[in-house]
XYZ file of C-alpha atoms in Angstrom:
101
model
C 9.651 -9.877 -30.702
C 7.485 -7.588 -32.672
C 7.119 -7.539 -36.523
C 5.029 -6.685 -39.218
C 2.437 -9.249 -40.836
C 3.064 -11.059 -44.237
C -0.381 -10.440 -45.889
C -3.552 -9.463 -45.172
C -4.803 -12.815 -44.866
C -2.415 -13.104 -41.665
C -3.941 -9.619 -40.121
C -7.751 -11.477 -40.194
C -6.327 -14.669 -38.965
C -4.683 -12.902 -36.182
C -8.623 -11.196 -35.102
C -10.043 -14.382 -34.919
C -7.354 -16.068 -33.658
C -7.508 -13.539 -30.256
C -10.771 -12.512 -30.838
C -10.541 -9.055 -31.951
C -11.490 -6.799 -34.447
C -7.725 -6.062 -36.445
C -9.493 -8.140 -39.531
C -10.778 -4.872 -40.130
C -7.610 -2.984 -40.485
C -6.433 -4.848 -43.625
C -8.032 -1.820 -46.132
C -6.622 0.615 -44.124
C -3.096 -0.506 -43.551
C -3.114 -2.006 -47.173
C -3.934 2.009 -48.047
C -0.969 2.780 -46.010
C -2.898 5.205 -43.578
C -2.128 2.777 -40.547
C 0.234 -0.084 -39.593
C -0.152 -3.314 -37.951
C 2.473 -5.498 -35.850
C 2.358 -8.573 -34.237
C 4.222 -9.197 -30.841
C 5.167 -12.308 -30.329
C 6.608 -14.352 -27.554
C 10.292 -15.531 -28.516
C 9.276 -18.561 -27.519
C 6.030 -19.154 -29.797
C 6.904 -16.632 -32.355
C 4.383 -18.011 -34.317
C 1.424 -17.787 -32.230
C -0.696 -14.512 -32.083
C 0.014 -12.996 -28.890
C -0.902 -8.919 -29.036
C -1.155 -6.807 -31.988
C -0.253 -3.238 -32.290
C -1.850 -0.420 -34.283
C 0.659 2.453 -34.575
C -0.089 5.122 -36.191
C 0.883 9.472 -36.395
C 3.963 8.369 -34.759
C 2.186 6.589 -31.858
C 0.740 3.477 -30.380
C -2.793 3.823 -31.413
C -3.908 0.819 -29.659
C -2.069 -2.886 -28.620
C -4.628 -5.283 -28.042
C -4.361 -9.064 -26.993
C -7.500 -11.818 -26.457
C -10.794 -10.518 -26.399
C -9.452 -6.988 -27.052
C -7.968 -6.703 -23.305
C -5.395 -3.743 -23.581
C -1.427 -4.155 -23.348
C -1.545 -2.072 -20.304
C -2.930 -4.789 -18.392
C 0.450 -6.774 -18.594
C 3.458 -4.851 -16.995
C 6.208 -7.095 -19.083
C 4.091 -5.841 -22.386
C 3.679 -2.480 -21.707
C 7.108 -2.417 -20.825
C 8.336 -3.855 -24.241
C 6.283 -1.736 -26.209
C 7.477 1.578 -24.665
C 10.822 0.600 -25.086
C 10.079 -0.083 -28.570
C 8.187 2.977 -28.966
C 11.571 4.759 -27.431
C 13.865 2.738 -29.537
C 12.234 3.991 -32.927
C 13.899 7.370 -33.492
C 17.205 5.542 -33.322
C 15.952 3.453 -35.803
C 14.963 5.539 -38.131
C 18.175 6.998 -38.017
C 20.035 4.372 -38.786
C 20.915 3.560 -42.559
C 21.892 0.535 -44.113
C 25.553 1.395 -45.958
C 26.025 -0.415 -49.212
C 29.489 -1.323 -49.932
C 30.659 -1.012 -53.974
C 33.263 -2.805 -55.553
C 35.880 -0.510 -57.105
């Protein structure tokens, strides 16, 4: 599963947790000029597992323990670039509000 963090406090847990440097990112992402996702196993969804920087409409970097790279892991890379192919569909989609009459 893949989803965004709750606070910043989660994004600098989630460096030292793997041992990376996404503590960093909090100014920037709270500054909206990047975003940061956790993937998670959907069996620990809890526990850090990769994080994702995507930003201009790309994966910018997806990183997991000691900053080894997502590409490393053919299920992972897999999952992201589905994800990745996923978004514009997304995007697309919009959430219909029903009104009473």
């Amino acid at each position: 599963l893949i989803r965004l963090p709750v606070d910043g406090a989660e994004v600098i847990a989630e460096g030292a947790y793997l041992h990376h440097c996404v503590g960093g990112y909090v100014d920037r992402m709270a500054a909206g000029k990047t975003t940061i996702l956790f993937i998670r196993r959907a069996s620990a969804p809890h526990e850090p597992y990769y994080t994702l920087e995507y930003l201009n409409g790309r994966v910018q970097q997806c990183r997991t323990t000691h900053n080894k790279s997502f590409e490393l892991d053919s299920k992972v890379a897999a999952f992201v670039q589905e994800w990745v192919h996923k978004l514009p569909d997304l995007r697309k989609k919009k959430k219909t509000v029903k009104r009473a009459a």
